[in-house]
XYZ file of C-alpha atoms in Angstrom:
546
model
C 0.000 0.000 0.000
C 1.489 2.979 -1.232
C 1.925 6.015 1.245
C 0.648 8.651 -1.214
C -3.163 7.761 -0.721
C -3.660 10.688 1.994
C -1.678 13.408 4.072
C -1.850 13.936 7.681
C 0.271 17.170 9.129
C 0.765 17.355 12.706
C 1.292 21.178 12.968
C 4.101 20.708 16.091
C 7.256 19.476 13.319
C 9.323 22.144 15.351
C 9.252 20.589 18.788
C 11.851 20.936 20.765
C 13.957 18.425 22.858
C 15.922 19.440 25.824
C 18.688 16.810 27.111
C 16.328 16.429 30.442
C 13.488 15.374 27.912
C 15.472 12.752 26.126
C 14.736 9.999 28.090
C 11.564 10.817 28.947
C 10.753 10.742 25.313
C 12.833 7.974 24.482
C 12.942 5.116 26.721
C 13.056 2.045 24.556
C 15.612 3.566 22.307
C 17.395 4.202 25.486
C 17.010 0.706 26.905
C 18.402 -0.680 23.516
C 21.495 0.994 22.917
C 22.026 0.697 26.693
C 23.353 3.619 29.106
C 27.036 3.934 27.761
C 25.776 4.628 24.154
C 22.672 6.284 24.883
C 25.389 8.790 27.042
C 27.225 9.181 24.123
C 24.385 10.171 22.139
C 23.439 12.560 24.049
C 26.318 14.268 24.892
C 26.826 15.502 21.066
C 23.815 17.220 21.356
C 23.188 20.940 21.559
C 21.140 22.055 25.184
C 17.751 22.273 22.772
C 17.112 20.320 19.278
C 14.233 20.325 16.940
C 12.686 17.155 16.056
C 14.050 17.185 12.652
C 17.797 17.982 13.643
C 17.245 15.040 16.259
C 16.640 12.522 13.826
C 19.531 13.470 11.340
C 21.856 13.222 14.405
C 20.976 9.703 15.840
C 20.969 8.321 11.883
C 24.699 10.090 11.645
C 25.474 8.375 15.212
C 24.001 5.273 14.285
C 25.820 5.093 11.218
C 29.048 5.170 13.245
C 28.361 3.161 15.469
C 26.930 0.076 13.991
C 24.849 -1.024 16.919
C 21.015 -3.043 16.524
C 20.118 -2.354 13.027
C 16.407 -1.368 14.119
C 17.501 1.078 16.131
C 16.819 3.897 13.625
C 13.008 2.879 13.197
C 12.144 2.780 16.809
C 13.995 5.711 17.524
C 11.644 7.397 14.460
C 8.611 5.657 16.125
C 9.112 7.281 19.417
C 9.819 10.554 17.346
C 6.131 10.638 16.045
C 5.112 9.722 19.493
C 6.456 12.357 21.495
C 4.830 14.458 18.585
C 1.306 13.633 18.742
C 1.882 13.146 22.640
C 2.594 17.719 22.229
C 0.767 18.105 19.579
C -1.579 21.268 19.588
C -3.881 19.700 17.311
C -6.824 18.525 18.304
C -9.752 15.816 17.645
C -12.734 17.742 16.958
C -15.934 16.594 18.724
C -18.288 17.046 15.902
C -17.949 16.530 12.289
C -19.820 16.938 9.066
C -18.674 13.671 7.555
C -16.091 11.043 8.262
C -12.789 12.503 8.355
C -9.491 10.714 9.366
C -8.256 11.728 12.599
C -5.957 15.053 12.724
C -3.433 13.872 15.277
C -2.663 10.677 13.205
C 0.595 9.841 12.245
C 1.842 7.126 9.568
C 5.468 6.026 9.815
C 6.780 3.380 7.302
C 9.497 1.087 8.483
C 11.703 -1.930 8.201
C 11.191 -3.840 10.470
C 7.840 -5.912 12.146
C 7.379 -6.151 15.801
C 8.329 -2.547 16.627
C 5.364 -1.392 18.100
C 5.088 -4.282 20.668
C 8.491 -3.210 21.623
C 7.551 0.119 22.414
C 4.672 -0.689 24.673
C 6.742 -3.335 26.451
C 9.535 -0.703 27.100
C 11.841 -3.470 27.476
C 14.849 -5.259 25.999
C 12.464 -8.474 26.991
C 10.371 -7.850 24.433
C 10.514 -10.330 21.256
C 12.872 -9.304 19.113
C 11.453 -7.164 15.829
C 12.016 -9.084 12.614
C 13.200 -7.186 9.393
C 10.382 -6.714 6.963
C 8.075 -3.556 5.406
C 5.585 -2.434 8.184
C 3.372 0.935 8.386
C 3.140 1.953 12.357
C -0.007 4.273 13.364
C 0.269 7.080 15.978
C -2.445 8.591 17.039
C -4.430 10.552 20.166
C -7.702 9.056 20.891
C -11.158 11.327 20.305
C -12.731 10.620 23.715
C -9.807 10.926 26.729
C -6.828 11.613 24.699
C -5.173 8.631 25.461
C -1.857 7.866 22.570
C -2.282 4.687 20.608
C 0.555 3.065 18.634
C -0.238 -0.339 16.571
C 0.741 -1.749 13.667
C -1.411 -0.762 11.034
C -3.507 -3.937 8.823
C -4.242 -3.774 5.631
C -7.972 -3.178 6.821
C -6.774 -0.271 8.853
C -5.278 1.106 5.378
C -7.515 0.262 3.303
C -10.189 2.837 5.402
C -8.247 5.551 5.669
C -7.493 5.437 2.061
C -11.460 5.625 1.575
C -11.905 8.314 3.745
C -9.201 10.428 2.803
C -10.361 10.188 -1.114
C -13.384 10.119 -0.458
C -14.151 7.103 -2.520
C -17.760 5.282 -3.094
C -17.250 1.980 -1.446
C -20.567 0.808 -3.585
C -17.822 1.221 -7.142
C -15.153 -0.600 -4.542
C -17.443 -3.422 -3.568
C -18.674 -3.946 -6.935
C -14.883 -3.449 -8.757
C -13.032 -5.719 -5.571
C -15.462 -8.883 -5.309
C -16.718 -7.262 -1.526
C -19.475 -6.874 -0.184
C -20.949 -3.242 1.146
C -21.575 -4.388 4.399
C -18.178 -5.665 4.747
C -16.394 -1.991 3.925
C -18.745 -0.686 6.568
C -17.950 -2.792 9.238
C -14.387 -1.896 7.978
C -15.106 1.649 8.447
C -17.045 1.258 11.334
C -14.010 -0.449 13.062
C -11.834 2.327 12.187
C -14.139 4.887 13.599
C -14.430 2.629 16.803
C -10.480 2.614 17.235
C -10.057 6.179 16.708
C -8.182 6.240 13.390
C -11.281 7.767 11.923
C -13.293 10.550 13.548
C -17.146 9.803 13.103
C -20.314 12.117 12.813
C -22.588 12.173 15.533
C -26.094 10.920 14.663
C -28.392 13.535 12.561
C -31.238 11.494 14.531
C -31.807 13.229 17.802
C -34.976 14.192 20.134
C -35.886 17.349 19.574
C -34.812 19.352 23.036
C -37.954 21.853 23.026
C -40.374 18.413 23.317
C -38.291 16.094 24.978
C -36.958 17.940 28.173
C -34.065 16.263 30.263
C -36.465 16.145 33.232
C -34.511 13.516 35.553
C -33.260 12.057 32.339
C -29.784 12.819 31.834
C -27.893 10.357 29.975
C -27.483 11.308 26.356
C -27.816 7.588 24.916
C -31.507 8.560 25.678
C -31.298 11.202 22.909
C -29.174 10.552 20.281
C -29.899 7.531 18.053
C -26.885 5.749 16.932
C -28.441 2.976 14.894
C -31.696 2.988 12.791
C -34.450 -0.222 11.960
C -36.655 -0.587 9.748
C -39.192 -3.529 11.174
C -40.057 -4.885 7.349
C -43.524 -6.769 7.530
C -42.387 -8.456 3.982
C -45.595 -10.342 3.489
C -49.014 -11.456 5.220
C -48.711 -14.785 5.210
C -48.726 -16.649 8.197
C -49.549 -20.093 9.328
C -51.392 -18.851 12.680
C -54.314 -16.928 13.288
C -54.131 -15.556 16.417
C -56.746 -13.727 18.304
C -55.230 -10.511 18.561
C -53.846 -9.761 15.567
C -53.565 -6.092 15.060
C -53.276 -7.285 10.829
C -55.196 -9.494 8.445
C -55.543 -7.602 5.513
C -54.750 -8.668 2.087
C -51.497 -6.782 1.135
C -49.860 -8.841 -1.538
C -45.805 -9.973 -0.870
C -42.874 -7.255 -1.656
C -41.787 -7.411 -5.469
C -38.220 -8.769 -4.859
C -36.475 -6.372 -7.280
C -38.492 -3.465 -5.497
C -37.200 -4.974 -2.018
C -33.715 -4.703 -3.488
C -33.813 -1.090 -4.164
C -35.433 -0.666 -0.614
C -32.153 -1.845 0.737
C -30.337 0.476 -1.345
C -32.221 3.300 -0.168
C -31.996 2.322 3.466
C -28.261 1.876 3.035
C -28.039 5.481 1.993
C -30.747 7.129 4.422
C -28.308 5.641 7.483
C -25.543 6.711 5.478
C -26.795 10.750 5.389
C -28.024 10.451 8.840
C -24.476 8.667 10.550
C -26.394 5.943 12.030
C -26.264 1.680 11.736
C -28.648 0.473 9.620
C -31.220 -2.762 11.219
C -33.717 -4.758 9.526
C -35.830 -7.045 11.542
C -37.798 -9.340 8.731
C -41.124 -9.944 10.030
C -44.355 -10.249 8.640
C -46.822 -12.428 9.036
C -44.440 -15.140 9.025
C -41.160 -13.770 7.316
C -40.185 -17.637 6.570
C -42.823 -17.908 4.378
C -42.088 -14.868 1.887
C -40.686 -16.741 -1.775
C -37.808 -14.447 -1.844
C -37.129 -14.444 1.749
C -33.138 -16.475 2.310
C -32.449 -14.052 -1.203
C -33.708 -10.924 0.138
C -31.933 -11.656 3.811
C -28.624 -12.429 1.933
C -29.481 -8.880 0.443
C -29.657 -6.990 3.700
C -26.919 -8.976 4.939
C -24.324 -7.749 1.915
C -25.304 -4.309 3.088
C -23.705 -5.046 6.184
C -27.241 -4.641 7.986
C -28.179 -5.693 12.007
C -30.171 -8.613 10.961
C -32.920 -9.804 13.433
C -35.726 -11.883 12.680
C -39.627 -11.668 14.227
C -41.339 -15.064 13.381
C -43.006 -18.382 14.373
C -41.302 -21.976 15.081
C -39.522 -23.205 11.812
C -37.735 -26.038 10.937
C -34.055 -27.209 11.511
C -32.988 -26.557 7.333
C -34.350 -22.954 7.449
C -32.145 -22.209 10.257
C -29.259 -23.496 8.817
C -29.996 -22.175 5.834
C -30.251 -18.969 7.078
C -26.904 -19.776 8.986
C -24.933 -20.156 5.934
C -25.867 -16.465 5.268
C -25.411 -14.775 8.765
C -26.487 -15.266 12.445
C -29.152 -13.159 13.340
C -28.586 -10.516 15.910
C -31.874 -13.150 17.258
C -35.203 -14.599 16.848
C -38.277 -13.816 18.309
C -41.231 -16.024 18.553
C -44.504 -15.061 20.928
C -45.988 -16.483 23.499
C -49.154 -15.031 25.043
C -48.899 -17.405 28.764
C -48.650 -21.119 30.025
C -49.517 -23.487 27.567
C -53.368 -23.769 28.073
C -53.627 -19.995 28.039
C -51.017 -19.251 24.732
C -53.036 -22.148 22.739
C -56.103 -20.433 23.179
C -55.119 -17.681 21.199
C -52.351 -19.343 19.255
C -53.730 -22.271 18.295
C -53.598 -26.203 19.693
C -49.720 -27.380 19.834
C -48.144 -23.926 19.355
C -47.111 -24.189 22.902
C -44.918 -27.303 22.744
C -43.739 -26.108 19.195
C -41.876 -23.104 20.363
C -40.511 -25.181 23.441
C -39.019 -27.762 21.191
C -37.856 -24.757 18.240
C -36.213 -22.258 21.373
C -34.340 -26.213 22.177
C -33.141 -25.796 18.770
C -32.420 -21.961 18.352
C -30.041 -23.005 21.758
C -28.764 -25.948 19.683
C -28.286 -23.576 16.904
C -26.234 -21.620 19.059
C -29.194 -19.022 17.651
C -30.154 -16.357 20.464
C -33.711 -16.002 21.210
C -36.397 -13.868 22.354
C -39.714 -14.578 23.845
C -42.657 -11.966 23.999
C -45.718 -11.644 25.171
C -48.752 -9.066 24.723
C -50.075 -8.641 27.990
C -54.129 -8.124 28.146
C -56.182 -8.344 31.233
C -56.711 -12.057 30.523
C -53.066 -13.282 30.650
C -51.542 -10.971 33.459
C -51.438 -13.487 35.981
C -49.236 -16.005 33.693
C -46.751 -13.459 32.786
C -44.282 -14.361 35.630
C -44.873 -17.867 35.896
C -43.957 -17.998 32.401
C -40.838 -16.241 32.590
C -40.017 -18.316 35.257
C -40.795 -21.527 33.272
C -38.498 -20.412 30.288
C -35.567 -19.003 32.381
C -33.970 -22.593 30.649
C -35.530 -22.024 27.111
C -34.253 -18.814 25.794
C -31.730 -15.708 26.462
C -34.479 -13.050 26.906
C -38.461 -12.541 27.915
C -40.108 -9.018 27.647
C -43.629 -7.825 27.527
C -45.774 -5.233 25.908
C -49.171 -4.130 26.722
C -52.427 -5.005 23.876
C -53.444 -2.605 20.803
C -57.483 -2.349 20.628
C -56.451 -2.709 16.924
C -58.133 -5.201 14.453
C -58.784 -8.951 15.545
C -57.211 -7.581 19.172
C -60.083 -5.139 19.689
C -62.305 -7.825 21.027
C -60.088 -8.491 23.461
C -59.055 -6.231 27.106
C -56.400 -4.285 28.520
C -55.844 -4.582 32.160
C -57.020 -2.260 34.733
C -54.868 0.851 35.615
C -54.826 -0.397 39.170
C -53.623 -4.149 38.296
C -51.322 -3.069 35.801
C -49.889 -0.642 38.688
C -49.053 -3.837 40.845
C -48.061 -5.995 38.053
C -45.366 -3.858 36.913
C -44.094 -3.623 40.494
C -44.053 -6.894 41.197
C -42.692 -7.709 37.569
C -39.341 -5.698 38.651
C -38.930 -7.682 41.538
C -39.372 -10.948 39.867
C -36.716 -9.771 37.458
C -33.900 -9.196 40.127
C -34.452 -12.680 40.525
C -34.414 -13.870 36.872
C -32.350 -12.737 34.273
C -34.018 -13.777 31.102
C -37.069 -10.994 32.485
C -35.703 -8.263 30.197
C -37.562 -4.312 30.529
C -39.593 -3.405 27.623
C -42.523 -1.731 28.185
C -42.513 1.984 28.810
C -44.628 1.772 32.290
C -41.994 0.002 33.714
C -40.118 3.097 33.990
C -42.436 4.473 36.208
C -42.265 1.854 38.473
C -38.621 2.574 38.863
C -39.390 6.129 39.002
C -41.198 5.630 41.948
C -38.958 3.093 43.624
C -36.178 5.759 43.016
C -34.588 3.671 40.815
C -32.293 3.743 37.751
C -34.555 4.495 35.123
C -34.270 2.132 31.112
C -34.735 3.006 27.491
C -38.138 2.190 27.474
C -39.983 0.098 24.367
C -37.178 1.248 21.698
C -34.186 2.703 24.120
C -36.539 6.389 23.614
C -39.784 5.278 25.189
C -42.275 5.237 22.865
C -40.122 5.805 19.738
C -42.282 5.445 16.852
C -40.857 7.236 13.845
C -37.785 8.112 16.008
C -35.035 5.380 15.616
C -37.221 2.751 13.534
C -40.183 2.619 11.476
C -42.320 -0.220 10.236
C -42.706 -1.048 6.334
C -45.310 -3.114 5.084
C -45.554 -5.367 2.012
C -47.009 -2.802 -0.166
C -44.731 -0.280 0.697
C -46.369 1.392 3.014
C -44.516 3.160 5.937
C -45.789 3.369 9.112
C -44.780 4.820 13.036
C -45.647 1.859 14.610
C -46.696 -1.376 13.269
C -48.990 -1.684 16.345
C -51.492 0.649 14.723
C -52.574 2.874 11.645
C -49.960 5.414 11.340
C -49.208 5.724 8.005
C -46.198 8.362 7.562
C -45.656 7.441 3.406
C -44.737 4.934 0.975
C -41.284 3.640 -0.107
C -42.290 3.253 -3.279
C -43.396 6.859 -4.344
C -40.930 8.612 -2.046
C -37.215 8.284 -0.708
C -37.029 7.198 2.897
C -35.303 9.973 4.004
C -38.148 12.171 2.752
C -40.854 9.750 4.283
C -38.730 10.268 7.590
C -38.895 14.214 7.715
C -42.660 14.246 6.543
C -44.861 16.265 9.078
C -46.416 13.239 9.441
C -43.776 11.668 10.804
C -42.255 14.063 12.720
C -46.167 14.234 14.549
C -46.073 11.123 15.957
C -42.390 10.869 17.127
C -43.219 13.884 18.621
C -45.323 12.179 20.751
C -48.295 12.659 22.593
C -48.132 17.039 24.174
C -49.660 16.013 27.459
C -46.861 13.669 28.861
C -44.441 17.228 28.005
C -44.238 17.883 31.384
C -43.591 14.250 32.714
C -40.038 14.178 34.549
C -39.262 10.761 32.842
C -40.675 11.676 29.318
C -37.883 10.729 27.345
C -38.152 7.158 28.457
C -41.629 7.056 28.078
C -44.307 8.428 26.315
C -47.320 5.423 26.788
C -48.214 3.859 24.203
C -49.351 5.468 20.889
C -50.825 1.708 20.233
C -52.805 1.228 23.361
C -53.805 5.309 23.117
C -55.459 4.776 19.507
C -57.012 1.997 20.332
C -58.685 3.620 22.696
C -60.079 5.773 20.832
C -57.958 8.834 21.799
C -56.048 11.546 19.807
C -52.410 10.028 20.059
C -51.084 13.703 20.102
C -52.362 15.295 22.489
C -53.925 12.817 24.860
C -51.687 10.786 27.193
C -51.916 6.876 27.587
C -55.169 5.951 29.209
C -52.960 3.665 31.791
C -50.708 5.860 32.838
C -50.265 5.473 36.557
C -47.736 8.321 37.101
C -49.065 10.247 40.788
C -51.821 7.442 40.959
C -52.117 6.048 44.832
């Protein structure tokens, strides 16, 4: 890799050294030549030397005194060191676009191991072994700590991107890559420090959502983006409160495809990590559905998939692709209760497919809509699957299609049940918080508070959106909340639509709440209540209730 492809300048070229410095700055160069030459060295030195003059005058002693013949490079290597270590430039904390870090520093030498020697600072360390190496220096963006490493080909091949600005679409297609694979390699960069990263465009708006007792900023600013794709009907259950049973035909395939595309460039304009969760209906039952997730994958997308039990050779099928992030089946209580509204057998059939997701090595998820009918078997059945799966959430009915015959608990219940559901989680870890209410429970346990249904309480057209199979866009899959459609309109436009930006505003009367920005209800449960989800609150809110 040819050292041409960008140019750092550290603006401090001029340093000065003092002979009291020396060995401050140099102490495995020190430890190598030992303290008889390293005297030497020193003593044909002026009282102050620039960084340049320094170098020419260990090569010229070096040369004369034939001593280890790496001595020059990890002399040069502590040189850049002590520069970015005084170095006046700094990382700045918010950028327009990926940039490579200012501080960093690129030093080509001759011999491999060098940077291990310098970090173990002692003649100990295994010996470096001639051959072409490129050393990194660098000051990292959050605490300023110095990092030196050998640099990979990975680590050169993403600051080459960044600094020229190249279209890693024309690389993937022109190098036999994939998409997703040059943005993990970017991402990994960014992660290390050698790049410098935007913050996220996708942030709460500060005027709605007021600190309150909220202050952690994870709670604000989204760093990663899903898109819940509902890519067809079909299912093989028919459960009795499904909030969807109309007729929308399957996704075109080669429409899918350019749905991916435009995802891939909405997270790229808004610096955020692109997730699809593949859901439907039953996702495994789409035509195109181990193409379309082999797709998403190539993108380099979080992949997570929202389903019913399947067999062994989907799995493994799916395997060959990419491991899911996780699967999530439902269960709505113990097996007498779930099969009422799931269907005979669906019980044991999601016992024996979490066996295999565990098998699988597969992680899984288990949830449940809670309605006033199965309260009382939502902790018994955590406690019955704490062997079964890695995780068990909760989240309260929609009065929405086939679920409208059904009930929501009463505010007073629900008040006890969330209570007592944080205590039986201290107890169990698969009991993971989900719904938004639990917050207040904390809240009024004085308690650390969560992220709520979405990590921003009710986040519906915040960090995720649902698409369904006729393009259609909604806030929340839970209800009608249509916000556009992917097929007439970018989904960056669909995301700044008024429409949008209504309901992830959220509903005005929780405004004042002090733990707002975790909750927020339930725009779901509100609607199907009948209420206007924007300006009246969750009907079960239990905030200041005795």
């Amino acid at each position: 890799m040819p050292l041409d492809f960008f140019s750092v300048h550290c603006n401090n070229n001029r340093m000065i050294f003092t002979a009291k410095t020396l060995v401050q700055h140099f102490p495995a160069t020190a430890a190598l030549l030992g303290i008889d030459d390293w005297t030497r060295f020193c003593a044909l030195l002026p009282g102050t030397v620039d960084a340049e003059t320094l170098s020419a005058s260990f090569l010229d002693f070096s040369r004369q005194n034939a001593g280890v013949p790496y001595a020059v490079d990890l002399f040069s290597l502590e040189r850049e060191r002590a520069l970015v270590e005084s170095s006046a430039d700094d990382v700045p904390e918010a950028v327009d676009a990926r940039a490579v870090n200012l501080t960093l520093r690129l030093l080509e030498v001759s011999f491999r191991g060098l940077a291990e020697r310098l970090h173990g600072r002692s003649l100990f360390a295994e010996e470096p072994e001639p051959g072409e190496e490129y050393i990194l220096i660098w000051r990292m963006p959050a605490n300023g700590e110095i990092r030196v490493e050998a640099a990979s080909q990975e680590d050169l091949l993403a600051l080459k991107i960044v600094a020229e600005d190249l279209d890693i679409r024309d690389i993937a297609l022109n190098g036999g890559t994939t998409v997703g694979v040059l943005d993990d390699l970017l991402f990994r960069a960014g992660k290390r420090g050698i790049l410098v990263r935007p913050q996220s465009k996708i942030e709460r708006t500060p005027e709605i959502f007021r600190r309150g007792v909220i202050q952690d900023e994870a709670y604000f600013l989204a760093r990663g983006f899903t898109v819940q794709w509902h890519i067809t009907q079909a299912c093989d259950l028919h459960c009795k409160h499904c909030y969807d049973r109309g007729d929308r035909a399957p996704m075109p395939y080669d429409k899918a495809l350019r749905i991916l595309d435009d995802l891939h460039a909405f997270c790229e304009d808004r610096h955020v990590y692109g997730n699809v969760t593949f859901t439907g209906g039953n996702p495994f039952l789409y035509p195109h559905f181990f193409d379309l997730y082999k797709a998403a994958a190539d993108y380099g997308f979080g992949l997570a998939v929202l389903g019913n039990p399947t067999q062994r050779g989907t799995l493994e099928r799916m395997l060959a692709i990419q491991k899911p992030s996780h699967i999530q089946i439902s269960l709505e209580g113990l097996r007498e209760r779930n099969d009422a509204v799931r269907g005979n057998g669906h019980f044991d059939r999601s016992l024996a497919f979490l066996r295999l997701l565990q098998e699988l090595e597969i992680s899984s998820m288990v949830m449940l809509t809670l309605t006033r009918d199965n309260i009382d078997d939502v902790i018994p059945l955590a406690n019955f699957l704490r062997t079964y799966t890695e995780t068990f959430h909760f989240n309260r009915l929609a009065l929405v299609g086939e679920g409208a015959k059904l009930k929501l608990p009463e505010r007073g219940k629900l008040k006890a049940f969330m209570h007592e559901y944080l205590r039986a989680a201290e107890a169990n870890p698969i009991m993971e918080l989900k719904d938004n209410f639990l917050n207040i429970a904390l809240h009024e346990q004085g308690k650390p508070l969560f992220g709520g249904c979405a990590g921003f309480g009710c986040a519906a057209a915040f960090n995720f959106v649902a698409l369904l199979p006729d393009g259609e866009v909604h806030a929340c899959r839970k209800f009608p909340s249509p916000i556009g459609n992917i097929y007439k309109q970018p989904l960056g436009q669909i995301y700044d639509s008024a429409e949008a930006v209504r309901y992830r505003s959220g509903c005005s009367a929780c405004a004042p709440c002090p733990i707002r920005a975790v909750c927020g209800g339930c725009l779901a449960v509100a609607y199907g209540c009948g209420l206007d989800v924007s300006s009246e609150k969750d009907p079960l809110c239990f905030i200041g209730m005795d």
